[in-house]
Short mmCIF file of N, CA, C and O in Angstrom, two decimals:
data_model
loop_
_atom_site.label_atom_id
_atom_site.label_comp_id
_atom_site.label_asym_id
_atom_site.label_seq_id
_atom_site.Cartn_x
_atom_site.Cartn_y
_atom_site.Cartn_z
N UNK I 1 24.36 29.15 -15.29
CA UNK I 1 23.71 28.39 -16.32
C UNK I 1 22.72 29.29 -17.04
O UNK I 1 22.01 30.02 -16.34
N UNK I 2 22.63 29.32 -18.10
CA UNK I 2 21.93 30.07 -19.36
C UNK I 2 20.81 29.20 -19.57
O UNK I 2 21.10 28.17 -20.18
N UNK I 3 19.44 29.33 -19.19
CA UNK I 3 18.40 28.02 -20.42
C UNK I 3 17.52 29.18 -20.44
O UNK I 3 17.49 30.17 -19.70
N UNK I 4 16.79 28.84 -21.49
CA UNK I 4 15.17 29.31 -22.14
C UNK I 4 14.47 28.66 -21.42
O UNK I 4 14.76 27.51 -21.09
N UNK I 5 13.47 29.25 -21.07
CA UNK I 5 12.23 29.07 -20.87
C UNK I 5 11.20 29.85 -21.11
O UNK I 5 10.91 30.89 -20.53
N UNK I 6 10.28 29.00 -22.51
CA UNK I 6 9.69 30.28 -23.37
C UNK I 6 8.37 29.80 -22.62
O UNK I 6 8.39 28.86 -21.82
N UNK I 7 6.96 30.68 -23.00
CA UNK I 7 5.89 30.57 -22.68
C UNK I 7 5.45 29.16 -22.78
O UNK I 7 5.76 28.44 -23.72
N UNK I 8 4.65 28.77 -21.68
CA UNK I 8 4.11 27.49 -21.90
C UNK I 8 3.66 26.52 -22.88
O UNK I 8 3.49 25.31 -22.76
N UNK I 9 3.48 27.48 -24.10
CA UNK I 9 2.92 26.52 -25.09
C UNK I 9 4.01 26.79 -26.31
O UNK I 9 3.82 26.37 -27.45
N UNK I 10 5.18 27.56 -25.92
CA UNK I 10 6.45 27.86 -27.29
C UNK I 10 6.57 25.83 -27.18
O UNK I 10 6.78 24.90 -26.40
N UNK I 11 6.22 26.19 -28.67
CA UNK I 11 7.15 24.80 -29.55
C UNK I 11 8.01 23.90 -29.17
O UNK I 11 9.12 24.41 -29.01
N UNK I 12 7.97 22.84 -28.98
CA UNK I 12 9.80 21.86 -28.65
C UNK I 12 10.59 22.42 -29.31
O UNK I 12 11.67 22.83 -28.89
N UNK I 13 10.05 22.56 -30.75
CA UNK I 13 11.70 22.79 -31.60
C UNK I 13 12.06 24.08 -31.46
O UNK I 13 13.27 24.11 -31.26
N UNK I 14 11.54 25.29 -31.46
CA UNK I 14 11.85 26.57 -30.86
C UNK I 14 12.67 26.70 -29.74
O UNK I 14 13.60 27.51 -29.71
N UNK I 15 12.26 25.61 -28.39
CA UNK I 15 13.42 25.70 -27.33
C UNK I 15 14.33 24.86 -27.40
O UNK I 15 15.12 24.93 -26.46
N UNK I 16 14.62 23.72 -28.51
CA UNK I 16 15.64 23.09 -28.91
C UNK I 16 16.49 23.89 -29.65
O UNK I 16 17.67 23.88 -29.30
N UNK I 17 16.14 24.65 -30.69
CA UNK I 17 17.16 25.59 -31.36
C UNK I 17 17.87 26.70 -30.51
O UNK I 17 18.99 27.20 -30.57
N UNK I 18 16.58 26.93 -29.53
CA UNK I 18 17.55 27.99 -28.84
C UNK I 18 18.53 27.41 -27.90
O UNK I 18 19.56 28.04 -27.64
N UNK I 19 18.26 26.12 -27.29
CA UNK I 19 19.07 25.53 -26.49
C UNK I 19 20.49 25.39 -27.87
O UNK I 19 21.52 26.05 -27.80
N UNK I 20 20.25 24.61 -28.73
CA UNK I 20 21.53 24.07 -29.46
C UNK I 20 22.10 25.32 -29.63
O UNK I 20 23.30 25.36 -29.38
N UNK I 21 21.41 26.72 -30.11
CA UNK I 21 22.31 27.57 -30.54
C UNK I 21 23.13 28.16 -28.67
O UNK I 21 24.33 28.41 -28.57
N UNK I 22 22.49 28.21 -27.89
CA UNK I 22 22.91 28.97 -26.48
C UNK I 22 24.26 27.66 -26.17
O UNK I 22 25.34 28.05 -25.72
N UNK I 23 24.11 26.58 -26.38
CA UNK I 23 25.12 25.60 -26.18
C UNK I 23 26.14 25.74 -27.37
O UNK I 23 27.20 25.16 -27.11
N UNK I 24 26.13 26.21 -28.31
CA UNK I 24 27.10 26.68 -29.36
C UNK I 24 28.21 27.65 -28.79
O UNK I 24 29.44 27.70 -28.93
N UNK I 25 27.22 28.47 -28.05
CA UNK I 25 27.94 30.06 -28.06
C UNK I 25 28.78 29.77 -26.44
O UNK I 25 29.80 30.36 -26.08
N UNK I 26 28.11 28.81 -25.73
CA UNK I 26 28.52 28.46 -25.01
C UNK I 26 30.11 27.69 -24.84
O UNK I 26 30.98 27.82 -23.98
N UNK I 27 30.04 27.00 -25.87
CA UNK I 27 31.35 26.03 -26.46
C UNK I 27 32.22 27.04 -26.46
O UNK I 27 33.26 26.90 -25.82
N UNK I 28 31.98 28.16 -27.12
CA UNK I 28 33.29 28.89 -27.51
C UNK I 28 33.91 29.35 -26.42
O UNK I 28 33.35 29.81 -25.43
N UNK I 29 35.67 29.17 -26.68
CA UNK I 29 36.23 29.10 -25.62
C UNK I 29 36.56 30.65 -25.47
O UNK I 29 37.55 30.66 -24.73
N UNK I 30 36.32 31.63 -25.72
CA UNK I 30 36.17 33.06 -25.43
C UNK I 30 35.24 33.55 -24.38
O UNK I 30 35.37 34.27 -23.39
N UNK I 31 34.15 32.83 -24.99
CA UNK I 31 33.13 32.84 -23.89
C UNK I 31 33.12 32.46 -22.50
O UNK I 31 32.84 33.07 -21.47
N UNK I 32 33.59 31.03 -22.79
CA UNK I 32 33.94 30.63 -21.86
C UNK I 32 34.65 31.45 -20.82
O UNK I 32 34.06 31.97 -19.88
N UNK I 33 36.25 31.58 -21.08
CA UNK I 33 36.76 32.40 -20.50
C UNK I 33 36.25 33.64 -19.70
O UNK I 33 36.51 33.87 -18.52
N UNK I 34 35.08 34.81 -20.96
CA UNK I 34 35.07 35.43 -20.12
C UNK I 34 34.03 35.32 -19.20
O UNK I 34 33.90 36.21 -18.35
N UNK I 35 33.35 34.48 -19.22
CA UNK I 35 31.86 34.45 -18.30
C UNK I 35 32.84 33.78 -17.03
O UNK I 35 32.42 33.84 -15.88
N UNK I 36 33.83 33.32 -17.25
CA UNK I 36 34.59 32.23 -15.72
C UNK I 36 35.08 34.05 -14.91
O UNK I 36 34.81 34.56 -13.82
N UNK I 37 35.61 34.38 -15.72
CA UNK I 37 36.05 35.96 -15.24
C UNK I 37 34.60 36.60 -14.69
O UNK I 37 34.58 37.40 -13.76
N UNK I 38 33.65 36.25 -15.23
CA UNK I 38 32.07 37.27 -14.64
C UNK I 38 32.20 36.28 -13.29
O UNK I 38 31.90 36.84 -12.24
N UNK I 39 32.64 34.74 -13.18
CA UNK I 39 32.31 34.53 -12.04
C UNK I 39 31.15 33.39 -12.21
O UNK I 39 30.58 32.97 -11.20
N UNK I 40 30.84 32.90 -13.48
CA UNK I 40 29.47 32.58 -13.92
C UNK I 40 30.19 30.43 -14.37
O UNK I 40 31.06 30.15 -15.19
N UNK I 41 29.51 29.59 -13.62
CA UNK I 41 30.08 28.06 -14.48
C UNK I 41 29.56 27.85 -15.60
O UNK I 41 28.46 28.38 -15.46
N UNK I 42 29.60 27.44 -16.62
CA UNK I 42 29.21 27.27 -17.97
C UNK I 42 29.21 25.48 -17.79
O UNK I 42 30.12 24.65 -17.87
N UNK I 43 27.49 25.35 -17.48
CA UNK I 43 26.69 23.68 -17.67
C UNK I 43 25.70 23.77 -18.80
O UNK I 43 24.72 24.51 -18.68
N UNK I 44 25.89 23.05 -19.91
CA UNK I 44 25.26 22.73 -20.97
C UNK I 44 24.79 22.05 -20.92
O UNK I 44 24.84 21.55 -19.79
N UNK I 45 23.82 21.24 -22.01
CA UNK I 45 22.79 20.23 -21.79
C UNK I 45 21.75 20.80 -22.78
O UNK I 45 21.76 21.69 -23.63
N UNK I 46 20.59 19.65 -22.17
CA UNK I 46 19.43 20.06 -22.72
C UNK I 46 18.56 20.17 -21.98
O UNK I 46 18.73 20.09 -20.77
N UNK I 47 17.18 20.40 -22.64
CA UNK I 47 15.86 21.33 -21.59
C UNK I 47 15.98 20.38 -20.36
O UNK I 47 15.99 20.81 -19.21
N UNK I 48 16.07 18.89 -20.75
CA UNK I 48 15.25 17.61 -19.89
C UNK I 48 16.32 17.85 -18.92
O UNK I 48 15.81 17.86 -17.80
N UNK I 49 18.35 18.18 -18.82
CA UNK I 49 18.98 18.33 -18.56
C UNK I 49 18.95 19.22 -17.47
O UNK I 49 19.32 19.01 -16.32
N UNK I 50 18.45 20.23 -17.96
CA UNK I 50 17.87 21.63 -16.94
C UNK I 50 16.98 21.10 -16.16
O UNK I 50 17.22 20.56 -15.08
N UNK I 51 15.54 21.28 -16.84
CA UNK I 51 14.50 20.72 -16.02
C UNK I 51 14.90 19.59 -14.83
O UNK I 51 14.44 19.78 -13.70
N UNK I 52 15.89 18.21 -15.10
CA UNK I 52 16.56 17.35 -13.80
C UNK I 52 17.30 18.32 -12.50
O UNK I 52 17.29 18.07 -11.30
N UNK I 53 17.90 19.43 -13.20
CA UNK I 53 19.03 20.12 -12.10
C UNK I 53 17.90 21.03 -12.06
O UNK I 53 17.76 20.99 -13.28
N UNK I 54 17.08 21.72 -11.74
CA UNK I 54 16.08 22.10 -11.07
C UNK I 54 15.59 21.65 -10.32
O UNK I 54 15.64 22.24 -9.24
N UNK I 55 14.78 20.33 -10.38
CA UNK I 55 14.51 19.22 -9.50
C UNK I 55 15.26 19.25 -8.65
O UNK I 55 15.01 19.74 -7.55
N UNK I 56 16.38 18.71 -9.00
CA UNK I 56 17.35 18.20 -7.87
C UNK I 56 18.03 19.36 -7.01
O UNK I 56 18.28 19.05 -5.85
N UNK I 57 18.37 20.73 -7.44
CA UNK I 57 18.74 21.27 -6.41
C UNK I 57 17.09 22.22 -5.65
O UNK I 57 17.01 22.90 -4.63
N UNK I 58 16.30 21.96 -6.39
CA UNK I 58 15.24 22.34 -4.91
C UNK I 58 14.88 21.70 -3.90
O UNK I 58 14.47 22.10 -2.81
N UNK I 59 15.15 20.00 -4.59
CA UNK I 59 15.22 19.24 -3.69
C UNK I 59 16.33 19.07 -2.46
O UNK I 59 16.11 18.67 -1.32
N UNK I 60 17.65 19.54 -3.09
CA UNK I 60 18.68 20.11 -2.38
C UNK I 60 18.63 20.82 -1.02
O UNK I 60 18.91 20.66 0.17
N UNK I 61 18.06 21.79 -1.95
CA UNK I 61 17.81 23.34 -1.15
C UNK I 61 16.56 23.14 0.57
O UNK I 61 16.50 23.54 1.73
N UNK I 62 16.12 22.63 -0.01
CA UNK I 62 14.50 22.47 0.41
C UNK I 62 14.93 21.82 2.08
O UNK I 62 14.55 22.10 3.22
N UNK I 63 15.88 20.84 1.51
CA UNK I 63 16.40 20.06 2.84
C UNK I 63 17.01 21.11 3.95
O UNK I 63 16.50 21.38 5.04
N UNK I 64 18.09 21.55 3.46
CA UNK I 64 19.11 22.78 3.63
C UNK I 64 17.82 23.65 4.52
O UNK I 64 17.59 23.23 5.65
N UNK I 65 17.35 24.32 4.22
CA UNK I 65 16.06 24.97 4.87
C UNK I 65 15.80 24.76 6.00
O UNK I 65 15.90 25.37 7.06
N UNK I 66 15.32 23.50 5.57
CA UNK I 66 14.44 22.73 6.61
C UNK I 66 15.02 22.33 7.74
O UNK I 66 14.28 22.11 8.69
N UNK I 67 16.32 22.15 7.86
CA UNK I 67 17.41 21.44 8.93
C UNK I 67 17.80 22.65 9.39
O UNK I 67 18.08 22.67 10.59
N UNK I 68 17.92 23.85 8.68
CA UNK I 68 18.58 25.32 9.23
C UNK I 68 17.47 25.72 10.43
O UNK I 68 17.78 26.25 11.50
N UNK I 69 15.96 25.31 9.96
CA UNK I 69 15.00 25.89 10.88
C UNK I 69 14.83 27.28 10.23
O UNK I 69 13.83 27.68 10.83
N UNK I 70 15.18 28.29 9.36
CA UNK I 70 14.98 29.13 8.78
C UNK I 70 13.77 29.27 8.12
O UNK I 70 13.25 28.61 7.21
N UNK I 71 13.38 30.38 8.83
CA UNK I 71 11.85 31.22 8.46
C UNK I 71 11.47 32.18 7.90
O UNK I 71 11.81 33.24 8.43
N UNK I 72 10.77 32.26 6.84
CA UNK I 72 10.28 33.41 5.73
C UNK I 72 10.38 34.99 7.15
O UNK I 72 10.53 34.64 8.32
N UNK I 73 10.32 36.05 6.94
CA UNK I 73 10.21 37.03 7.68
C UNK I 73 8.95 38.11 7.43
O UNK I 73 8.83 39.09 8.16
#
């Protein structure tokens, strides 16, 4: 997954354009293709989109951890 995340106080519409344009380039099915060949899934969306799947897989993760018993070193 590709998102921006500009400095704390960059603009909404600054990380909306860059989102719409990164979800453009994203669409294209060249791209597509070759980023599946890098190995890479291509999930689009928007910031609020991102920002949810952040949430949710630390919340994921966090569990995963915690049940492994796994400790910083």
């Amino acid at each position: 997954m590709v998102r921006h995340r500009g400095a704390q106080n960059t603009p909404a519409e600054v990380i909306e354009r860059l989102n719409r344009e990164t979800n453009a380039v994203l669409a294209d099915p060249k791209m597509k293709a070759r980023l599946a060949e890098l190995g890479a899934a291509v999930l689009s969306g928007s910031p609020a989109d991102f920002g949810k799947l952040i949430v949710d897989e630390t919340a994921k993760w966090a569990k995963v951890v915690k049940l492994s018993g796994a400790k910083p070193d």
